[in-house]
Each structure stands twice: as structure tokens, then as C-alpha cells.
PDB file of C-alpha atoms in Angstrom:
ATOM      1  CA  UNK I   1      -0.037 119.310  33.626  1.00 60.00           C
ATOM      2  CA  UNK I   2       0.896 117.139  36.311  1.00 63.00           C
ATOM      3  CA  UNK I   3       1.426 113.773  33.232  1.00 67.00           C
ATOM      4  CA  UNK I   4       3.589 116.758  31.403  1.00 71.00           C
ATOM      5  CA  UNK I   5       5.570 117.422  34.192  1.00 73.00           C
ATOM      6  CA  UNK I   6       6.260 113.834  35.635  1.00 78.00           C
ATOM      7  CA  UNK I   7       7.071 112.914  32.237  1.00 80.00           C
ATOM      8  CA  UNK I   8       9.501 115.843  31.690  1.00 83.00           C
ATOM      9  CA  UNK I   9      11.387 114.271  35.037  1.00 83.00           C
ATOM     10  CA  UNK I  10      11.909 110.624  33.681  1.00 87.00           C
ATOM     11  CA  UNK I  11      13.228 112.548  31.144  1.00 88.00           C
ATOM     12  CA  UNK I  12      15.736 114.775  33.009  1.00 88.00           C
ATOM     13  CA  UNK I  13      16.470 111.107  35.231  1.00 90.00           C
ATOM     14  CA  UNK I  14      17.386 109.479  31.826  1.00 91.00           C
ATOM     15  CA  UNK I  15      19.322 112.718  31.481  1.00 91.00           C
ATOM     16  CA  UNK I  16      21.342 112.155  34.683  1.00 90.00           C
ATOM     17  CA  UNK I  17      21.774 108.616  34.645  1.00 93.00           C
ATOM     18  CA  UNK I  18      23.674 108.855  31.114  1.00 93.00           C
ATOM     19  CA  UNK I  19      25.804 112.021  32.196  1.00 91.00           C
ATOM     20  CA  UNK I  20      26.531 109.631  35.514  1.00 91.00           C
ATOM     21  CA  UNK I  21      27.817 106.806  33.851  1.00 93.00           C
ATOM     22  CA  UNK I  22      29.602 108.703  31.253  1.00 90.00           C
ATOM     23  CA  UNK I  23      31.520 110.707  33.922  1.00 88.00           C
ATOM     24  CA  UNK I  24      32.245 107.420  35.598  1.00 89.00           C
ATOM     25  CA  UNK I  25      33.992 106.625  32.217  1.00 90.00           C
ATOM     26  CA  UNK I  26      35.840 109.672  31.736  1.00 87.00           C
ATOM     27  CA  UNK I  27      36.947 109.555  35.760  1.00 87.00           C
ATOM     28  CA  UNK I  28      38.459 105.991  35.163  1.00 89.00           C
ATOM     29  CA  UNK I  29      40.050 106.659  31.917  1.00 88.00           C
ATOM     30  CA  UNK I  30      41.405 109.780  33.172  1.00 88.00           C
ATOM     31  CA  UNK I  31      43.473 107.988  36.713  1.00 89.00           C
ATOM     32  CA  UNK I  32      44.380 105.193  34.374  1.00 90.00           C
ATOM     33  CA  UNK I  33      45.725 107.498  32.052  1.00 88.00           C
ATOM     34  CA  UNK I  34      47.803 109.708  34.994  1.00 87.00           C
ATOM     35  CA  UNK I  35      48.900 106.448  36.718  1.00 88.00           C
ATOM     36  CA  UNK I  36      50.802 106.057  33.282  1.00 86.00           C
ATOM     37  CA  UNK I  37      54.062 107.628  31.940  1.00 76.00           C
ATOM     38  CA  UNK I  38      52.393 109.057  28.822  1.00 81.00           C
ATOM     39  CA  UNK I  39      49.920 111.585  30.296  1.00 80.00           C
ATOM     40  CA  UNK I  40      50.237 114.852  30.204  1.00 80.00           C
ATOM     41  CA  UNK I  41      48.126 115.865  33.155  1.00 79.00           C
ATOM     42  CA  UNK I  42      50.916 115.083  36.076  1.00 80.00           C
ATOM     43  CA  UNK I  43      53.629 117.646  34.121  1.00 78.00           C
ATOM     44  CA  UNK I  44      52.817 121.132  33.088  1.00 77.00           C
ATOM     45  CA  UNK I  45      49.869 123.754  35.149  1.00 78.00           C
ATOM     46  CA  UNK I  46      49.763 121.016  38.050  1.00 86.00           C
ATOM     47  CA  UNK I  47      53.560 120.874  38.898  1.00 84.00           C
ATOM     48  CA  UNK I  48      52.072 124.600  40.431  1.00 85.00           C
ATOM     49  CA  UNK I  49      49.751 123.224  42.319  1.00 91.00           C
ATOM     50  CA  UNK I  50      52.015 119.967  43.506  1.00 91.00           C
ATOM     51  CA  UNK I  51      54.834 122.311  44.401  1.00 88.00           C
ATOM     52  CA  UNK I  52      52.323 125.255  45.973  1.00 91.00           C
ATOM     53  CA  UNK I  53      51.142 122.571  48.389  1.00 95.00           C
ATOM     54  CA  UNK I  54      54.644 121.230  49.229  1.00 94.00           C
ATOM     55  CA  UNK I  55      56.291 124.003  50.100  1.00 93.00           C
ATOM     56  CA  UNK I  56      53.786 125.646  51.758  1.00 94.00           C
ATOM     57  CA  UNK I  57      53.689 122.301  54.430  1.00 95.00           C
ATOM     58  CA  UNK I  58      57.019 122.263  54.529  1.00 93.00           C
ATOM     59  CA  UNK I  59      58.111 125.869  55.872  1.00 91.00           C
ATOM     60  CA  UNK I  60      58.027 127.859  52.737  1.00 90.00           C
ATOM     61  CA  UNK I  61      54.124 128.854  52.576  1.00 92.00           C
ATOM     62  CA  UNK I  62      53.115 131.651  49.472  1.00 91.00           C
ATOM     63  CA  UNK I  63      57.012 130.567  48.035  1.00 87.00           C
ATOM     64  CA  UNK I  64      57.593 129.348  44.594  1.00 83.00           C
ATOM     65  CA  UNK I  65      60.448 127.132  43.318  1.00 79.00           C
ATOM     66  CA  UNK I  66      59.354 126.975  39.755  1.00 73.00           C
ATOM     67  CA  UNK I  67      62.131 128.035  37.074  1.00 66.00           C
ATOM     68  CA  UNK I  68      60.216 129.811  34.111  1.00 64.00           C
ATOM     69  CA  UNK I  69      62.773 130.109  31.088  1.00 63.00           C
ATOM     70  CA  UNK I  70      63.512 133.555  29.106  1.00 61.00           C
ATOM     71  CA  UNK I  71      62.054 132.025  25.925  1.00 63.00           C
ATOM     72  CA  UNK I  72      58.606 131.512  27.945  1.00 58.00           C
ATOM     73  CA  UNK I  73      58.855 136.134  27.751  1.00 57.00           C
ATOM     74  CA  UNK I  74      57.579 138.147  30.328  1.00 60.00           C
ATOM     75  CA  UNK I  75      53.954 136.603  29.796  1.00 59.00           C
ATOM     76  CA  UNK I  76      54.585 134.039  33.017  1.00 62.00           C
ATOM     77  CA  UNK I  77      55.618 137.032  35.328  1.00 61.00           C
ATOM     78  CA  UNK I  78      58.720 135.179  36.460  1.00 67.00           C
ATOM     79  CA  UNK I  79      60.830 134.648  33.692  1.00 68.00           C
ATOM     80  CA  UNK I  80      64.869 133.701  34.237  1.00 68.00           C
ATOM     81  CA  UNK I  81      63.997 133.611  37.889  1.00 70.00           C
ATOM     82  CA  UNK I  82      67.766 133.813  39.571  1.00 72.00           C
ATOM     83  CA  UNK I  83      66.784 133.050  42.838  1.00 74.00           C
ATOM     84  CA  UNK I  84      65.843 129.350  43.762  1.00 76.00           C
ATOM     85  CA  UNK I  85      62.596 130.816  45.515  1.00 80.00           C
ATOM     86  CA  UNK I  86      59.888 133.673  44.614  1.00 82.00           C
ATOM     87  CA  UNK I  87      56.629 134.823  46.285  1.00 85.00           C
ATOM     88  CA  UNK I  88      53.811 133.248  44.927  1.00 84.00           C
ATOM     89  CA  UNK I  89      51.983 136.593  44.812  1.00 84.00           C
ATOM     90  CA  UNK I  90      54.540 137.177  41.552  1.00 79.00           C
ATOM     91  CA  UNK I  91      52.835 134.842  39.630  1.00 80.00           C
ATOM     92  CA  UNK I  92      49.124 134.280  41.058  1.00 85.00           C
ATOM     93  CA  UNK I  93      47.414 135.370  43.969  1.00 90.00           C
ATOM     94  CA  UNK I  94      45.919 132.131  46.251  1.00 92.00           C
ATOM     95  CA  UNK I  95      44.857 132.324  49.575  1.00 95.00           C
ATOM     96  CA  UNK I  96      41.731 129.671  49.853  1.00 96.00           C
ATOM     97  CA  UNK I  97      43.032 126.784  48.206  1.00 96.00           C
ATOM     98  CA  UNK I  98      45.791 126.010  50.530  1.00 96.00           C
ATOM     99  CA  UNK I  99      42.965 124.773  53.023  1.00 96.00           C
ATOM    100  CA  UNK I 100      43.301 121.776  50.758  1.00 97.00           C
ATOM    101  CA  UNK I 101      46.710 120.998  51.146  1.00 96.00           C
ATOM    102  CA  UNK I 102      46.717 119.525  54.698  1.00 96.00           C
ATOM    103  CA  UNK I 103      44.549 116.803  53.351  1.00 97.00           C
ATOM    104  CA  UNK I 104      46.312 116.449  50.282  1.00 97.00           C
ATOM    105  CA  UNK I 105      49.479 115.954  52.815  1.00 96.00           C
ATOM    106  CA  UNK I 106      48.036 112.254  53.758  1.00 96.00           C
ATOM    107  CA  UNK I 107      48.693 111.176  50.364  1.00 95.00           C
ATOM    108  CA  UNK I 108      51.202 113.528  48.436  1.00 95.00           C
ATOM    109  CA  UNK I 109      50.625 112.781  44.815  1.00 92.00           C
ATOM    110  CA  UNK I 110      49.553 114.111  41.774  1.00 90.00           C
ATOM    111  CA  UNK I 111      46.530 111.747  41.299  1.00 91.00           C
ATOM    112  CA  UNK I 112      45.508 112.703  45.361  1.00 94.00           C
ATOM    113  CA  UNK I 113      45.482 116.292  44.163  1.00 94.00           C
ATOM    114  CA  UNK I 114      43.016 115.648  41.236  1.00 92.00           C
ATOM    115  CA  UNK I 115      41.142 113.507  42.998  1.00 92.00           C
ATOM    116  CA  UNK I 116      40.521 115.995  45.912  1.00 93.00           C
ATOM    117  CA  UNK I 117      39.431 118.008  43.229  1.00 92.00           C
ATOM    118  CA  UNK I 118      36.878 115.954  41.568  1.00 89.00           C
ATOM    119  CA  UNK I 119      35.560 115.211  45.052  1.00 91.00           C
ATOM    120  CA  UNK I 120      35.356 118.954  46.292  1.00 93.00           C
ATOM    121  CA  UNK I 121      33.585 119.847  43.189  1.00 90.00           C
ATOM    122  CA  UNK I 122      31.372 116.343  42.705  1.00 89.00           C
ATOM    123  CA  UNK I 123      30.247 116.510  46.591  1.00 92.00           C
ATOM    124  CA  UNK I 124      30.442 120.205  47.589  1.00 93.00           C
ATOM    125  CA  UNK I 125      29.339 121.432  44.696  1.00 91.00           C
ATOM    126  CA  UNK I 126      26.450 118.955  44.724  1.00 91.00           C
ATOM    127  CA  UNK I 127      25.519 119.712  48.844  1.00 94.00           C
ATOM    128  CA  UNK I 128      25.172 123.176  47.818  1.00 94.00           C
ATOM    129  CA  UNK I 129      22.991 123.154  44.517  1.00 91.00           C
ATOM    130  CA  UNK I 130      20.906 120.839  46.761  1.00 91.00           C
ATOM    131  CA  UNK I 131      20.341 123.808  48.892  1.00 92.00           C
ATOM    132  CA  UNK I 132      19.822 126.249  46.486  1.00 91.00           C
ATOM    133  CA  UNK I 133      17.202 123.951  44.276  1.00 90.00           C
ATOM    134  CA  UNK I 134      15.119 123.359  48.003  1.00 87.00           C
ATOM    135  CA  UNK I 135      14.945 126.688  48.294  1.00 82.00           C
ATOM    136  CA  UNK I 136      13.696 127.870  44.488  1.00 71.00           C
ATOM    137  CA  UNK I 137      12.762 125.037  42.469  1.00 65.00           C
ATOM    138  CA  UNK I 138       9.136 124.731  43.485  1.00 68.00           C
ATOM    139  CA  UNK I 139       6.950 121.764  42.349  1.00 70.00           C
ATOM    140  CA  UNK I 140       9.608 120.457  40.125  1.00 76.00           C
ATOM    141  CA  UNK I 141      12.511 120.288  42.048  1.00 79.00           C
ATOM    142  CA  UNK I 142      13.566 116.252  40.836  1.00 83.00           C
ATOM    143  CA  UNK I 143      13.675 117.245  37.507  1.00 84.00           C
ATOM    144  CA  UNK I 144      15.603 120.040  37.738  1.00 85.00           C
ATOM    145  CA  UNK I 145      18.314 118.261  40.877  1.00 87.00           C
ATOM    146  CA  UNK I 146      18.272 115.373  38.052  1.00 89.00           C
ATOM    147  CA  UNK I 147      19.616 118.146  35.026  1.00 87.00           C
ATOM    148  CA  UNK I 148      22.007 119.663  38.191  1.00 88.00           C
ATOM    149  CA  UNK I 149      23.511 116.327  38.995  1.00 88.00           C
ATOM    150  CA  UNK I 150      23.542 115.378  35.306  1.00 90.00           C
ATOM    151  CA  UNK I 151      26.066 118.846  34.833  1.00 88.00           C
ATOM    152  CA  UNK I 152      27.878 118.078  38.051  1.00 87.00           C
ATOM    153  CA  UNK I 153      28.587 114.395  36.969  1.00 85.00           C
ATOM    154  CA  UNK I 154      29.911 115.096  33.859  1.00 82.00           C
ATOM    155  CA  UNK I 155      29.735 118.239  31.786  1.00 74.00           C
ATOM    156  CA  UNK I 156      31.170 120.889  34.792  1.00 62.00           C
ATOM    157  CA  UNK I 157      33.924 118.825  35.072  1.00 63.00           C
ATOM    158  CA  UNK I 158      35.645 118.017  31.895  1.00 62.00           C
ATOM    159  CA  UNK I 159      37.397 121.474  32.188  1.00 62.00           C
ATOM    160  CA  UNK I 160      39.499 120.057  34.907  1.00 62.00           C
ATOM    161  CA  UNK I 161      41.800 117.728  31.930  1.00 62.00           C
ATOM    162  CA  UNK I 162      42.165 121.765  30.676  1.00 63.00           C
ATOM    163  CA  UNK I 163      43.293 123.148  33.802  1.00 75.00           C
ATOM    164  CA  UNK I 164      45.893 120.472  35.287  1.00 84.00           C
ATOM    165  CA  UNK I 165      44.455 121.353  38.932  1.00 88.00           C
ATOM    166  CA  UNK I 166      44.817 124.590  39.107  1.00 89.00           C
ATOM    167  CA  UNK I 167      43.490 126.286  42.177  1.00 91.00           C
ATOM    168  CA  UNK I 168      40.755 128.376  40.322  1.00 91.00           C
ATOM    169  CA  UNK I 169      39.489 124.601  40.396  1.00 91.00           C
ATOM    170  CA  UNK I 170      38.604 124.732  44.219  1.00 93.00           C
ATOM    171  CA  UNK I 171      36.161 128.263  43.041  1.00 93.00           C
ATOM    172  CA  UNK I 172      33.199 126.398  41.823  1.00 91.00           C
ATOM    173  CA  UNK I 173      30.849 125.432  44.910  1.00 94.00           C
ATOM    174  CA  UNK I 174      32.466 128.507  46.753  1.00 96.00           C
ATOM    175  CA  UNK I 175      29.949 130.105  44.105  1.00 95.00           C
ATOM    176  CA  UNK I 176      27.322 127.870  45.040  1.00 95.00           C
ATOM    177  CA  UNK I 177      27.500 128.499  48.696  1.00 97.00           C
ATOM    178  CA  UNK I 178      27.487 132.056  47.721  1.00 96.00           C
ATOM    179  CA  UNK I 179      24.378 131.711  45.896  1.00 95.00           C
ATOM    180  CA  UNK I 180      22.714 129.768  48.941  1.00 95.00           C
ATOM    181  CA  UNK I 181      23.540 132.305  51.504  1.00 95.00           C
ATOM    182  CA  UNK I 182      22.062 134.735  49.506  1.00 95.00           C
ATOM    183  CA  UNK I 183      18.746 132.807  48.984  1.00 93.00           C
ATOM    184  CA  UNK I 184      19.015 132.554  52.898  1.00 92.00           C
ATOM    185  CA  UNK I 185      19.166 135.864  53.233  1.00 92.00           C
ATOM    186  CA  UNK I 186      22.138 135.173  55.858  1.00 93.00           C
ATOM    187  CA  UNK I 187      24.255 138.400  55.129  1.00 93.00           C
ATOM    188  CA  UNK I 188      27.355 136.970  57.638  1.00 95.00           C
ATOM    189  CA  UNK I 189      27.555 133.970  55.962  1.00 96.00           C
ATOM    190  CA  UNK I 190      27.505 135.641  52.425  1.00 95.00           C
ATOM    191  CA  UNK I 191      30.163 137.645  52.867  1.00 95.00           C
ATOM    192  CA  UNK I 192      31.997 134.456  54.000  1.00 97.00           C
ATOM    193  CA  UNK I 193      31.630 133.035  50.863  1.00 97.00           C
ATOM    194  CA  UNK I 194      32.443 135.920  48.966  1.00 96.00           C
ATOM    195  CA  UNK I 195      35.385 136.404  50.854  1.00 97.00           C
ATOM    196  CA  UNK I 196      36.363 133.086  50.466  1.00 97.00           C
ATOM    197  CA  UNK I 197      35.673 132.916  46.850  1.00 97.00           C
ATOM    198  CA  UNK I 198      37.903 135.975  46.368  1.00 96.00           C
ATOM    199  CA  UNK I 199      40.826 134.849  47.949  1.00 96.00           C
ATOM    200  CA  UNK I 200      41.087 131.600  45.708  1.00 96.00           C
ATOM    201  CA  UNK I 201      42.728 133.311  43.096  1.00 93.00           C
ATOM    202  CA  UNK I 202      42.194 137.148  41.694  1.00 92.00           C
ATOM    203  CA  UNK I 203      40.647 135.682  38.613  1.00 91.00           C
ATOM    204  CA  UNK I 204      37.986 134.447  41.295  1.00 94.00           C
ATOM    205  CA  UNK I 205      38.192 137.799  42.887  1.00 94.00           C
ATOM    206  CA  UNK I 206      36.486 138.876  39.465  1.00 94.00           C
ATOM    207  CA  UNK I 207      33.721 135.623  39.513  1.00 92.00           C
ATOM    208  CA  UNK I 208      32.723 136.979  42.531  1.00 94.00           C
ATOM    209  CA  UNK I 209      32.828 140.820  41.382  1.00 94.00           C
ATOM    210  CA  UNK I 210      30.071 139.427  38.606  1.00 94.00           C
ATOM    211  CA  UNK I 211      28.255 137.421  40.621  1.00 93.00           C
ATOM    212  CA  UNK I 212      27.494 140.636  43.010  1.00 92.00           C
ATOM    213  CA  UNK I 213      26.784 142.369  39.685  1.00 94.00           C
ATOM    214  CA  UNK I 214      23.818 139.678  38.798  1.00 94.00           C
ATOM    215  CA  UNK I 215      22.673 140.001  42.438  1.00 93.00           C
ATOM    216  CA  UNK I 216      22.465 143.482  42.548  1.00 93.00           C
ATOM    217  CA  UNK I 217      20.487 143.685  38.829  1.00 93.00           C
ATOM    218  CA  UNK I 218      18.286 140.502  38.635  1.00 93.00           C
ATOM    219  CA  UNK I 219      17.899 139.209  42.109  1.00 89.00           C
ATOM    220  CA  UNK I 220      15.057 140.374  44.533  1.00 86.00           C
ATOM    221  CA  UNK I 221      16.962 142.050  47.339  1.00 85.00           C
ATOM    222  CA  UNK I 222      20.063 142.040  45.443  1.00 85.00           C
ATOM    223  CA  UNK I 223      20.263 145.484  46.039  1.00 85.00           C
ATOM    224  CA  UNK I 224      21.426 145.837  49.538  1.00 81.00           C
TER     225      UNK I 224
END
């Protein structure tokens, strides 16, 4: 058993180191792709994001300035906007992810954002599955932090080209530290997380509604 298992963790090592250096490829293509004036991921969903961020550091926090046309219908929530500003709570809801734009204010740029993205999700996200696989992953814990970093290198994140840096981006190890706190059974600190989750956007408000869901029916101790 002990030949079965060590062999099943070469494999899932094999697993990460391939998922590692493809991310590394898809990382580089993707910055040498924004740095150029073809792509589309420094237009569209993350103009939101850039312009969130800017106004909110420079006296207009939770204030739009984003035009949506009449053609785009009533679909966006703002469309034929007369005034040159509208609360962001019109379009989206987002409380947690302005945390991020005082860092993002040292470097102002699309390719900053993303890349305070990819590092959130690629460090936090991997600090906190580390937690939660010392806490449940018993005897074979290497294989299965190999198969977690193998997902956080390259798979979890390919969804980010999709969503142009939008802030349900900064939800993902907000889960994770939800998760953790739980194992812990530190009740304070969960419902930190949960808060925090919840306030990144109100479709994270609903992550976090089904995550207490799964507590409450599959966990031990879910319950309370």
C-alpha cells in the first residue's frame, strides 16, 4: 500500500510540474499579448475594474463614469446614462475588492491589475489550500498539495482571459479561507470570511450562500 501510494504521488508531481510550466506559458503569452495593441483583455469588462479603482482613489469611491449605450438595452442596468457619474451599486454591488486598489495605485495599469490578480489567486489561494490539506489530507497529503497546486497553476486560472478582471476574481481564496476557518473550528474568523466573501460582489454573496448550504448538509458540525 505504501509502493501504491508513493507511486500515485510521483504521479500527481508529474501532474503539477506539467500544469506549472504550462501556466508559466499561458502567463507570458498572456502580458505579451496585453502589452500589445491587438488584445482584447485591456478594453471591454476590465475598463470596470480600471475605472472602479480610479475613481474610488481619487475622491469618487462606489461612483461610475462608464457610458453604456441604448442599443446595449436595459440588460447593463445603466443604459443612456445622462449624468457623467452613477453609483456603482446601479450596476454591481463591490465592497471587498477595493482593498486591492491602494496597491494597484503604485502602478496604475491594466497589466498591474491582472497581475495583482494572478498573484492574489496563485499565492493566497495557494497559503490557504495549504491549510486546509494540513488539516484533512492525512497520510497523503503531497499527492494531493501536488493535484492542488497543479489546479492553482494552471487550470483555476484560465477563467481570468474570460472575465477581463472583474472583481468576482478577488472571491476565490476568500472561499478557501472560509473553508479553513471552518476546519478550525474558529467561528470569529469564519464569519470574517464569509463576510468578506459576500461583500465582493452579490454574485459572491450567493458562493457563499452555497457554501453554508454544503456546510450545513455534508460537513461534521456544519450544523451550528
Amino acid at each position: 500500500r505504501d509502493g501504491r501510494q508513493e507511486d500515485m504521488t510521483k504521479r500527481a508531481t508529474w501532474i503539477f510540474l506539467l500544469a506549472a510550466a504550462a501556466g508559466t506559458f499561458f502567463y507570458a503569452s498572456f502580458f505579451r499579448n496585453l502589452a500589445t495593441t491587438l488584445t482584447d483583455w485591456s478594453g471591454f469588462g476590465s475598463t470596470a475594474t480600471i475605472q472602479m479603482f480610479h475613481n474610488f482613489l481619487h475622491g469618487r469611491a462606489f461612483q461610475s463614469s462608464l457610458y453604456a449605450s441604448a442599443s446595449l438595452g436595459e440588460t447593463v442596468g445603466f443604459a443612456a446614462n445622462p449624468h457623467a457619474f452613477i453609483h456603482l451599486d446601479a450596476i454591481h454591488v463591490n465592497f471587498t475588492p477595493y482593498v486591492f486598489a491602494w496597491p494597484w495605485a503604485l502602478h496604475p495599469t491594466p497589466a498591474f491589475l491582472y497581475g495583482l490578480i494572478f498573484a492574489w489567486n496563485l499565492l493566497g489561494g495557494g497559503w490557504f489550500a495549504a491549510s486546509i490539506l494540513r488539516r484533512g489530507a492525512g497520510r497523503d497529503r503531497r499527492g494531493r498539495a501536488a493535484l492542488a497546486g497543479a489546479v492553482l497553476a494552471f487550470g483555476g486560472l484560465l477563467p481570468v482571459a474570460c472575465q477581463m478582471a472583474q472583481p468576482l476574481l478577488f472571491a476565490g481564496p476568500l472561499m478557501l479561507a472560509a473553508y479553513d476557518a471552518f476546519l478550525a473550528r474558529r467561528r470569529v474568523l469564519f464569519l470574517f470570511w464569509i463576510v468578506t466573501l459576500a461583500l465582493v460582489s452579490e454574485d459572491a454573496a450567493m458562493v457563499a450562500a452555497c457554501l453554508g448550504a454544503f456546510l450545513f448538509a455534508f460537513e461534521d458540525g456544519g450544523r451550528p
